[in-house]
Tab-separated table of C-alpha atoms in Angstrom:
chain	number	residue	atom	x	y	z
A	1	UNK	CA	-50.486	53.445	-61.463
A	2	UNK	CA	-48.068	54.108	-58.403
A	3	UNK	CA	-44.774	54.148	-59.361
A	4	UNK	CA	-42.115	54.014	-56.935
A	5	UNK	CA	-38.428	56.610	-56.984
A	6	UNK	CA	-35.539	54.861	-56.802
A	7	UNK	CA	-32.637	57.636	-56.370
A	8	UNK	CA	-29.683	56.270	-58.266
A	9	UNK	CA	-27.543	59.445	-58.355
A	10	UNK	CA	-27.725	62.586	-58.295
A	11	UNK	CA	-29.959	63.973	-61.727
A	12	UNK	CA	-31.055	60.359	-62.296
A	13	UNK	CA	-34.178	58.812	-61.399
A	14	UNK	CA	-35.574	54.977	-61.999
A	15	UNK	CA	-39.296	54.034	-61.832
A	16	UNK	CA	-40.506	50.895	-61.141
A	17	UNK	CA	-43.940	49.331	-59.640
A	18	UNK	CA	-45.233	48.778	-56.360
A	19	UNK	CA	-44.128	45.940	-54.430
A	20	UNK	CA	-47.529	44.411	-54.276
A	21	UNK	CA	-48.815	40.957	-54.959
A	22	UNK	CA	-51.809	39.285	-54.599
A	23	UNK	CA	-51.229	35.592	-52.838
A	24	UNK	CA	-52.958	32.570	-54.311
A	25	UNK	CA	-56.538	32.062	-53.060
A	26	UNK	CA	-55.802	34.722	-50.499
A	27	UNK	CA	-58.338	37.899	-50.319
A	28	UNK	CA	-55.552	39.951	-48.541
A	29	UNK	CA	-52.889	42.021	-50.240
A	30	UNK	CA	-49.122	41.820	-49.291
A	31	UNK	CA	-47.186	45.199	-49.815
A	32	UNK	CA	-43.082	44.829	-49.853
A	33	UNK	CA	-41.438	47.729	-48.548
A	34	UNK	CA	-40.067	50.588	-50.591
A	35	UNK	CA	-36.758	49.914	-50.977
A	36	UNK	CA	-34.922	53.413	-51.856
A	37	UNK	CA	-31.573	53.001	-53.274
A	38	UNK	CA	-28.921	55.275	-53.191
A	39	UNK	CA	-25.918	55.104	-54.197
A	40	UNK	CA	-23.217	57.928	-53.830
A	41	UNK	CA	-20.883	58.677	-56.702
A	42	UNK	CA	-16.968	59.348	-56.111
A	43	UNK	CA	-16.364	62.673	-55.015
A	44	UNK	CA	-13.353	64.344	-56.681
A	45	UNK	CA	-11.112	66.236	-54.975
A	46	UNK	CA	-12.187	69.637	-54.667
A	47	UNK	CA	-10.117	72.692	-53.685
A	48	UNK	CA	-12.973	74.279	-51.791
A	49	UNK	CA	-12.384	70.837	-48.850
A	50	UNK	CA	-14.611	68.871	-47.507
A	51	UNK	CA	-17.063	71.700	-46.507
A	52	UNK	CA	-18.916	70.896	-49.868
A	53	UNK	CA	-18.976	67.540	-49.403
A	54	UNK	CA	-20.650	67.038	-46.574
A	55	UNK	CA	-23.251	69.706	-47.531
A	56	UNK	CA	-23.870	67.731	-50.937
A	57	UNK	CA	-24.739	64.755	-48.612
A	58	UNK	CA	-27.208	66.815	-46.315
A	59	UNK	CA	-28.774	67.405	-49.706
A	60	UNK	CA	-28.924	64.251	-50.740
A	61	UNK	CA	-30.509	63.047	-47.231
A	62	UNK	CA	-32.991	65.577	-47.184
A	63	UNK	CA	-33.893	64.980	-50.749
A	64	UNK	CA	-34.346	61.313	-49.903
A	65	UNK	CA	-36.686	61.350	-46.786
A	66	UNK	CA	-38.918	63.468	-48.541
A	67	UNK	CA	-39.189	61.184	-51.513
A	68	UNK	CA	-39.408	58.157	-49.390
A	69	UNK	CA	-42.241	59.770	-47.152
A	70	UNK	CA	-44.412	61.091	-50.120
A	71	UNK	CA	-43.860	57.112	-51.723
A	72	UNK	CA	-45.175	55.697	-48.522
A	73	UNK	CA	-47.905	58.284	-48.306
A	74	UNK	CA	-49.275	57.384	-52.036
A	75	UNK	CA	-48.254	53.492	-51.073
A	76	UNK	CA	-50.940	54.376	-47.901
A	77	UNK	CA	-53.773	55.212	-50.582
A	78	UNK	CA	-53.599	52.159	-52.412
A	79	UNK	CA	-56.217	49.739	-51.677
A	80	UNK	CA	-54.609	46.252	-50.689
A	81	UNK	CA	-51.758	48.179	-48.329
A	82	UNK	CA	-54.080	50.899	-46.916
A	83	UNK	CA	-56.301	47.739	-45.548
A	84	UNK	CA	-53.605	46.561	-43.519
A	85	UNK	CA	-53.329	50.350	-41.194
A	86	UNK	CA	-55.846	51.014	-38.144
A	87	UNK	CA	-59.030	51.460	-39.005
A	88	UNK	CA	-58.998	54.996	-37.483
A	89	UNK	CA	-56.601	56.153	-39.925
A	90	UNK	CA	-59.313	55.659	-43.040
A	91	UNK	CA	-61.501	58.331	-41.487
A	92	UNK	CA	-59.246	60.741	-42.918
A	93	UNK	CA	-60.019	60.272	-46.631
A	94	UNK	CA	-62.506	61.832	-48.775
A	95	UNK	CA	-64.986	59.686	-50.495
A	96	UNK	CA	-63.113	60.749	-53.930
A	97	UNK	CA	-59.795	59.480	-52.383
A	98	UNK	CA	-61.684	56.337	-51.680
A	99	UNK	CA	-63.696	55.887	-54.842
A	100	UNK	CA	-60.544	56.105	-56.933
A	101	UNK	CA	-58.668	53.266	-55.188
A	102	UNK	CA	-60.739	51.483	-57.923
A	103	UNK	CA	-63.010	48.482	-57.651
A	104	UNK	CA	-65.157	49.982	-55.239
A	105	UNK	CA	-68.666	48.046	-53.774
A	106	UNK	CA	-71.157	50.870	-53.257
A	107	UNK	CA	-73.980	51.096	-51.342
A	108	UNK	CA	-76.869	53.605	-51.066
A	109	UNK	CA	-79.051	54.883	-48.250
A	110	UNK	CA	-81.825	57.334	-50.147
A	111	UNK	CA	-83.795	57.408	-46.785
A	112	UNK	CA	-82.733	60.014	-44.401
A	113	UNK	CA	-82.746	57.426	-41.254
A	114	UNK	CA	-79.288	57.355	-39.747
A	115	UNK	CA	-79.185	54.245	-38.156
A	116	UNK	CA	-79.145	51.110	-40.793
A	117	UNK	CA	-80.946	47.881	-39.530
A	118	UNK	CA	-79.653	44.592	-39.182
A	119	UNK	CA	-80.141	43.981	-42.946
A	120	UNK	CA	-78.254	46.618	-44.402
A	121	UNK	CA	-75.496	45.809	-41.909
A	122	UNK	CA	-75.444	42.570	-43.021
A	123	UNK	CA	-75.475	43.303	-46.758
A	124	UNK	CA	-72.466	46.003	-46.081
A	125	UNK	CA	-70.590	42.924	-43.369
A	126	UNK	CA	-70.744	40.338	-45.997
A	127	UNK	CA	-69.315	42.308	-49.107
A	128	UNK	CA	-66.470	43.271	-46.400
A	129	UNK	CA	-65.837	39.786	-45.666
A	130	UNK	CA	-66.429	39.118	-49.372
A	131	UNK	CA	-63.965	41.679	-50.971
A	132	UNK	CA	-61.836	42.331	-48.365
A	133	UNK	CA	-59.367	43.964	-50.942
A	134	UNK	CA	-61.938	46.326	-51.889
A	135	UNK	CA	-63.516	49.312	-50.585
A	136	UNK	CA	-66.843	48.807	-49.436
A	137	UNK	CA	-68.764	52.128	-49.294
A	138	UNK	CA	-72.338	53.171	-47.540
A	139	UNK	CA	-73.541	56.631	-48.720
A	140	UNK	CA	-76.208	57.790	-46.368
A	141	UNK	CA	-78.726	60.484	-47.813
A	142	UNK	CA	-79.294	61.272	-44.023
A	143	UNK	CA	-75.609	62.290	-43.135
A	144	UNK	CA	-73.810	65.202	-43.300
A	145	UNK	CA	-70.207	66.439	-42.684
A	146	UNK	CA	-70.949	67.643	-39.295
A	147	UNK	CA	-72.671	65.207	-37.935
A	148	UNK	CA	-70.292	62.764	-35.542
A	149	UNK	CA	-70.576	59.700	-36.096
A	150	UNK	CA	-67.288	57.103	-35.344
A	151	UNK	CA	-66.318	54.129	-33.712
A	152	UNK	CA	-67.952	55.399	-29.919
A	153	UNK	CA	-71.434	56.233	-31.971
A	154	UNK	CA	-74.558	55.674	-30.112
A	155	UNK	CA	-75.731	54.190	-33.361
A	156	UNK	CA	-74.808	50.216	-33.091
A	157	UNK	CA	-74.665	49.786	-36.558
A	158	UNK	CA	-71.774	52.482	-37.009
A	159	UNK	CA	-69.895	50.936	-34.558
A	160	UNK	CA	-70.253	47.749	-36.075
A	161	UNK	CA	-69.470	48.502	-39.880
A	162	UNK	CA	-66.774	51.080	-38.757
A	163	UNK	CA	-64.244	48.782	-36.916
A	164	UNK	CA	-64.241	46.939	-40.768
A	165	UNK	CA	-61.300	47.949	-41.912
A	166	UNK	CA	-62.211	48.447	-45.380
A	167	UNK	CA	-65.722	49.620	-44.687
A	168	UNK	CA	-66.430	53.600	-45.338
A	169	UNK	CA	-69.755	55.447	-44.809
A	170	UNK	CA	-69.688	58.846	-46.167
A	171	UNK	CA	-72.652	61.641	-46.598
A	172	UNK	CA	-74.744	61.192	-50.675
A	173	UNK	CA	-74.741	64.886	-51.550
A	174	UNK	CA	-76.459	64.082	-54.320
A	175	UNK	CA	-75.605	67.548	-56.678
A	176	UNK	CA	-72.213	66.709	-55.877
A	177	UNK	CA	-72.441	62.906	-57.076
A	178	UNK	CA	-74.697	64.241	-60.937
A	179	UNK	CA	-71.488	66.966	-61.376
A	180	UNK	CA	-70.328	65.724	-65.262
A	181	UNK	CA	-72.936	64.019	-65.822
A	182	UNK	CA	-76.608	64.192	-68.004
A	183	UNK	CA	-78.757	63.946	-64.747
A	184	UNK	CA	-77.221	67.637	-63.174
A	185	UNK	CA	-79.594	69.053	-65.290
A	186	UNK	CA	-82.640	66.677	-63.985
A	187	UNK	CA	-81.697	67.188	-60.672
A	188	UNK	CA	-82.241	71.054	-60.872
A	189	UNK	CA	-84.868	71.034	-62.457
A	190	UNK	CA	-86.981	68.218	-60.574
A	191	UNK	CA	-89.383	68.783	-57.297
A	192	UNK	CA	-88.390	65.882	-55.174
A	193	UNK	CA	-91.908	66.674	-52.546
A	194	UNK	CA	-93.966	65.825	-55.917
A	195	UNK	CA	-92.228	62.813	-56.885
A	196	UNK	CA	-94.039	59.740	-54.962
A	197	UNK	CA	-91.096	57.462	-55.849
A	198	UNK	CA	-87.889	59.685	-54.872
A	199	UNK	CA	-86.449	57.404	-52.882
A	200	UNK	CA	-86.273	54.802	-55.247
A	201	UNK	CA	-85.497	57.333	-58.239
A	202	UNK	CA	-83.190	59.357	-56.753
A	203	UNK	CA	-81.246	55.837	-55.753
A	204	UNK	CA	-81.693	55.042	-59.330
A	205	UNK	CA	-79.999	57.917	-60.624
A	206	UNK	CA	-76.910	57.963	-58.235
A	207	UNK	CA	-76.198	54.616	-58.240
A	208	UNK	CA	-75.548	54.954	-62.404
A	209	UNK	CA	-73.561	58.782	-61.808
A	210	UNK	CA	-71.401	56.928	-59.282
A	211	UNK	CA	-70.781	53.556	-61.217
A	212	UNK	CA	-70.058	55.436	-63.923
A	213	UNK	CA	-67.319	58.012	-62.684
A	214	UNK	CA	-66.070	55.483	-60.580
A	215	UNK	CA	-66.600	52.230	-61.588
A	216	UNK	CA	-66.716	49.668	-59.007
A	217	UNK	CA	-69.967	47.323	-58.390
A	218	UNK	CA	-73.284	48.522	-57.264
A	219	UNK	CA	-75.095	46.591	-54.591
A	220	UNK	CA	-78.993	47.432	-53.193
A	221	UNK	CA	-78.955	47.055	-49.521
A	222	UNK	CA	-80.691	43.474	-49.510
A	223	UNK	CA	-78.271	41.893	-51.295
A	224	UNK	CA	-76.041	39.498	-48.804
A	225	UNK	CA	-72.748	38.236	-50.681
A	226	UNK	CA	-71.951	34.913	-50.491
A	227	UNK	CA	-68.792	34.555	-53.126
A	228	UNK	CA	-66.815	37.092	-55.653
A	229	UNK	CA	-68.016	37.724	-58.911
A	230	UNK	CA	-65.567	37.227	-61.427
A	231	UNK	CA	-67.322	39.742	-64.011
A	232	UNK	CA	-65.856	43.461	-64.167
A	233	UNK	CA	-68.828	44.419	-67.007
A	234	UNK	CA	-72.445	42.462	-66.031
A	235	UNK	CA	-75.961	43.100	-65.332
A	236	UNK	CA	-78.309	40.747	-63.837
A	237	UNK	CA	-80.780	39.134	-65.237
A	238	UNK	CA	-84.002	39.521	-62.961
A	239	UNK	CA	-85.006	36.977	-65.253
A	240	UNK	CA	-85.417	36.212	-68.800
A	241	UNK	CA	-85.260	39.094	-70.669
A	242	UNK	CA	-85.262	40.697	-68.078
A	243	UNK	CA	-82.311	42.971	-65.928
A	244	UNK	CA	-82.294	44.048	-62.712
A	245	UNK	CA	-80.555	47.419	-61.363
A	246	UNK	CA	-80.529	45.878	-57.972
A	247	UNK	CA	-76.572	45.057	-58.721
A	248	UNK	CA	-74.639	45.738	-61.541
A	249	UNK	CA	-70.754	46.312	-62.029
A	250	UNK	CA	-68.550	48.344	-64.581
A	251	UNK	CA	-65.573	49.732	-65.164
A	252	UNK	CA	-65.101	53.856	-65.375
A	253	UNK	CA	-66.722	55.941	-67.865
A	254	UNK	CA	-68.341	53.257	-69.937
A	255	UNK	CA	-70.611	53.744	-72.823
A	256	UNK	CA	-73.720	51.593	-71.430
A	257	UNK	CA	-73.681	53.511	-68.075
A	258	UNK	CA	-73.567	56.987	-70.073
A	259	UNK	CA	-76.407	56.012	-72.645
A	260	UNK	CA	-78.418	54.400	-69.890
A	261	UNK	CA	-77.998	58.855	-67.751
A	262	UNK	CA	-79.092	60.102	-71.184
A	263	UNK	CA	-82.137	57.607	-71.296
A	264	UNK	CA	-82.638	58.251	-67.670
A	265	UNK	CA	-83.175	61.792	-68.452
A	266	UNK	CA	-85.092	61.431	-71.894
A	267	UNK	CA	-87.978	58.917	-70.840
A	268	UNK	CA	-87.915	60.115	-67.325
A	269	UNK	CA	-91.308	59.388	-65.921
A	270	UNK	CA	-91.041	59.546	-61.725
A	271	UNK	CA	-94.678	57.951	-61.393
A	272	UNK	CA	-94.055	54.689	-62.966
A	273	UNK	CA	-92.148	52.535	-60.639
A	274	UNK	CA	-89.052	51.241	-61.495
A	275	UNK	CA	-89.317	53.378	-65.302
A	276	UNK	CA	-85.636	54.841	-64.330
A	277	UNK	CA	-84.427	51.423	-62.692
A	278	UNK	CA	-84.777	48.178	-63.642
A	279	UNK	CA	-87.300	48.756	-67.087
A	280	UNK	CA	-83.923	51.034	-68.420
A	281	UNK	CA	-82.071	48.560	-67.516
A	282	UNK	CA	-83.733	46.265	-69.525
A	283	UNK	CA	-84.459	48.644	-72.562
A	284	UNK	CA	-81.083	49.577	-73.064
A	285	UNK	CA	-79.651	46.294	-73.266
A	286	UNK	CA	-82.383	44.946	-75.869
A	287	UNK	CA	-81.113	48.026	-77.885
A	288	UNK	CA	-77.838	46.720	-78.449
A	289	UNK	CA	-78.533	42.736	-77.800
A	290	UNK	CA	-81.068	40.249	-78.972
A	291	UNK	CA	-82.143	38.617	-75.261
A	292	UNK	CA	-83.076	35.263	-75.381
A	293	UNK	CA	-83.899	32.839	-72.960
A	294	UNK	CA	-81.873	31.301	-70.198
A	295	UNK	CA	-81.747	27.343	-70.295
A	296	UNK	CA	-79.717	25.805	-67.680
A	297	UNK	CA	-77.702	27.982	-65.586
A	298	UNK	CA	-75.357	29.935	-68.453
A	299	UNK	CA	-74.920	33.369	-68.710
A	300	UNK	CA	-75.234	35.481	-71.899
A	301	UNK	CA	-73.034	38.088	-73.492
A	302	UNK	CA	-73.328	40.845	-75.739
A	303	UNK	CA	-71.151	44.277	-76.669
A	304	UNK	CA	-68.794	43.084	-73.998
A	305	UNK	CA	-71.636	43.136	-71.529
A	306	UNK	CA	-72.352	39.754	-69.312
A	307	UNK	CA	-75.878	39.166	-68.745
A	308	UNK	CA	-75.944	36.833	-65.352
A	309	UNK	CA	-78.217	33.896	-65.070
A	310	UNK	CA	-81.021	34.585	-62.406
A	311	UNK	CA	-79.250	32.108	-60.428
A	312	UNK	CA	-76.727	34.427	-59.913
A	313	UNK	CA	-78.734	36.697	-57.712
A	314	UNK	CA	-82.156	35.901	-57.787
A	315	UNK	CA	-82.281	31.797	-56.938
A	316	UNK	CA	-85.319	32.629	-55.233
A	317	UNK	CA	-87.751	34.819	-57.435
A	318	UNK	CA	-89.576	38.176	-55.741
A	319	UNK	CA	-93.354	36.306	-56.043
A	320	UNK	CA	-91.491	33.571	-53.740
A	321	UNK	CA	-89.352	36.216	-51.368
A	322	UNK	CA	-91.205	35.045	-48.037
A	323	UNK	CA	-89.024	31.598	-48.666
A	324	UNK	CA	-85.948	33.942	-46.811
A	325	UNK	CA	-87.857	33.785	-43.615
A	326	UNK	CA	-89.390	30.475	-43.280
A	327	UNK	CA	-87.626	27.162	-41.895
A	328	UNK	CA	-86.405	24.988	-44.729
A	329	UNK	CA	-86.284	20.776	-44.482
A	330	UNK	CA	-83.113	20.987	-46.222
A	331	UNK	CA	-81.072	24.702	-46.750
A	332	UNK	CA	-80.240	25.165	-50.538
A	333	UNK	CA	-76.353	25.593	-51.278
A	334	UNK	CA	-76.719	28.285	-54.036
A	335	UNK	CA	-73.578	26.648	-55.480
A	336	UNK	CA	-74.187	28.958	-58.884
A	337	UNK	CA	-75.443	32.154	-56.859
A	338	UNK	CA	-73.070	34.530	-56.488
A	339	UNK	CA	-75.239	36.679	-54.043
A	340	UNK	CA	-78.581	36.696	-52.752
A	341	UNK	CA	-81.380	39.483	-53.286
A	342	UNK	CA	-84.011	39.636	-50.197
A	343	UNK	CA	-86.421	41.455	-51.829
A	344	UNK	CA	-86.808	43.957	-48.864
A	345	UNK	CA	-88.671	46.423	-51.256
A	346	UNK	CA	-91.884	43.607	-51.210
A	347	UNK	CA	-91.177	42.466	-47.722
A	348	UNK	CA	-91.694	46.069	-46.291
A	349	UNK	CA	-90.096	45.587	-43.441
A	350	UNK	CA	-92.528	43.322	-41.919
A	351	UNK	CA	-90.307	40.337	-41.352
A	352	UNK	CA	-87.392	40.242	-39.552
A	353	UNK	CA	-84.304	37.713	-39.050
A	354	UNK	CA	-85.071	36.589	-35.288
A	355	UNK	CA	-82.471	35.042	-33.265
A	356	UNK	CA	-83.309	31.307	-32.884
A	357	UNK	CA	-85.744	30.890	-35.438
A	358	UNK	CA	-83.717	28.612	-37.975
A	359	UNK	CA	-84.870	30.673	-40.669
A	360	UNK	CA	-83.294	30.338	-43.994
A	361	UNK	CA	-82.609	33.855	-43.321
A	362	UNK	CA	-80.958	33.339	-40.208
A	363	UNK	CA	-78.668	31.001	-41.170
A	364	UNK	CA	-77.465	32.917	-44.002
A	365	UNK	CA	-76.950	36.046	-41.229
A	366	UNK	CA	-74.973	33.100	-39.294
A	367	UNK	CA	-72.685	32.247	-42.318
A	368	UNK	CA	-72.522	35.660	-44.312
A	369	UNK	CA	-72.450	38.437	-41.423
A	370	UNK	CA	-71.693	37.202	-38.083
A	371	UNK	CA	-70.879	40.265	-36.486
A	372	UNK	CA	-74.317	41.630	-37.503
A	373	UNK	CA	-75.831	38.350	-36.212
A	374	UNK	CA	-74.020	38.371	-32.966
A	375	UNK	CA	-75.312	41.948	-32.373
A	376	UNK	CA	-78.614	40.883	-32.990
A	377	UNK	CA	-78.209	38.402	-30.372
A	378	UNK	CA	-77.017	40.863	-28.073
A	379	UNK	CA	-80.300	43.337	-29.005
A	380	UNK	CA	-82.675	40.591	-28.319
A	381	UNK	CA	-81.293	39.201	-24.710
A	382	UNK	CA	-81.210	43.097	-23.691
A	383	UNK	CA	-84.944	43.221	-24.870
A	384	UNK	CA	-86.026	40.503	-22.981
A	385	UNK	CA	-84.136	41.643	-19.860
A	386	UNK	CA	-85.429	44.686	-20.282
A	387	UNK	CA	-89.296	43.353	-20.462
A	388	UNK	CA	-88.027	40.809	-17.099
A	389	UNK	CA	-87.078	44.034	-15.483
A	390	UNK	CA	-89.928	45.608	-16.340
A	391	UNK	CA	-92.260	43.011	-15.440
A	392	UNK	CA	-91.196	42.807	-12.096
């Protein structure tokens, strides 16, 4: 925890907390300014004059503006007053610097394509609108250090998700990530050109190193956020009996996340889909709880542990995901959803929100990303000038 220097008198020093509240029902974070107090003691006579004097008061100023500009440097790190700066000024951290601000969203890009489509965008816009006092983060297998990419990016979506203000999108370096942890030694050792499912596992694996350095809440790229969750330690129930990996949440360095890298690495079996997602998921909770069935719309609990209703995430089941992109009589209000899973992996990219199309899917673009849906607007009219122009 920040603690701010008061300067009292010379040889003393008072802490106290940051000057930061959070306000009501508002998502935004107001930061009082450091207020440095100082307050000069009686100066004796001395026989030496007032030559001493005045240098004991340079001292004292000098002493005081570099106190006050380290506090407003660490004040400039914390989460809820970094949000308010430019959004330039965040390109300057380090994912670590980010990532322990706390409470983090994280997403992952396993893929090495460097430009994320209107989906992902819209998953990464609506946590941002979601959590705006959180840092929403987009690791992308397919970027590196050097390559540019900012606010003038020929890549749309960049543009787009950069100008969030609490929006970062940093390089996976995946070695990097398993440092500490039980899957450093898996990750030497395995071949990823013989594994037929290393996208998937290899999203598996850093989604649990990250959670569980970092803590924070982990999000698959197809999940749109339509309210805060209220639960810090939770897994979601795919259904009965059943978790998902597709978003879970913890805090730093806790025991499930640990067991489930050590699991990871014991039963690890790359050809069996989902064997290191959400099947562990799943067998390490019925190790330590005895699942029942969900009736109505509770949740369960266990060691600590919330187990969300499928009507958390999953309102609409994966044999039923084609629902997202057909026109509905009457939309559903997913009053007990906290966010919604598309179930890209089944849809395989073969439909698409279109612009227009009063798609369920559309209108949660509309309501939960606008930005992303006004660009798609935007991509569509330049199509079809572009095929007008062509045409003639």
């Amino acid at each position: 925890m920040l603690q701010t220097v008061c300067v009292s008198s010379p040889g003393s020093w008072a802490l106290r907390e940051p000057d930061c509240h959070h306000d009501g029902k508002q998502t935004s974070w107001k930061c009082g300014f450091v207020r440095t107090i100082i307050q000069h003691p009686c100066l004796r006579h001395d026989a030496k004059g007032p030559g001493k004097a005045r240098m004991l008061k340079k001292i004292q100023i000098c002493l005081c503006f570099f106190f006050v500009s380290g506090i407003l440097y660490e004040i400039s790190l914390l989460s809820g007053c970094f949000f308010s700066y430019m959004p330039m000024s965040k390109h300057f951290l380090t994912p670590e610097q980010v990532l322990n601000l706390g409470k983090s969203i994280i997403f992952l890009e396993t893929t090495e394509r460097l430009e994320p489509p209107p989906l992902v965008s819209c998953s990464v816009e609506s946590a941002a609108r979601i959590y705006q006092d959180r840092p929403i983060i987009l690791f992308m297998k397919g970027l590196t250090n050097n390559t540019a990419l900012d606010l003038n990016s020929s890549y749309a979506a960049f543009s787009l998700l950069s100008s969030m203000k609490n929006v970062f999108i940093f390089p996976l370096q995946m070695e990097t990530v398993f440092q500490g942890t039980p899957l450093l030694q898996w990750y030497n050792q395995v071949v990823p050109e013989q594994e037929k499912n290393w996208v998937h596992v290899s999203s598996d694996a850093s989604r649990l190193a990250l959670i569980w350095k970092y803590g924070g809440i982990y999000m698959d790229t197809d999940v749109i956020s339509i309210r805060p969750i209220p639960e810090e330690s939770f897994l979601a129930a795919q259904k009965s009996q059943f978790s998902s990996n597709g978003i879970f949440g913890f805090p730093a360095h806790h025991k499930f996340i640990w067991d489930c890298m050590e699991n990871f690495v014991l039963k690890y079996n790359g050809n069996i889909w989902g064997n290191q997602g959400p099947f562990l998921m799943t067998r390490m909770l019925k190790a330590i709880c005895n699942l029942t069935d969900f009736k109505g719309t509770e949740d369960h609990s266990c060691q600590n542990i919330s187990f969300l209703n499928p009507q958390r995430f999953y309102p609409i089941p994966y044999p039923a995901w084609g629902r997202y992109y057909k026109v509905w009589d009457k939309s559903p209000n997913f009053n007990h959803s906290y966010a919604l899973h598309l179930w890209n992996f089944m849809n395989h990219n073969r439909k698409a929100v279109v612009a227009g199309s009063n798609t369920l899917a559309e209108k949660l673009y509309k309501a939960y990303c606008p930005t992303t849906y006004e660009d798609l607007i935007q991509n569509a009219e330049l199509r079809d000038f572009t095929r007008s122009e062509n045409a003639a």
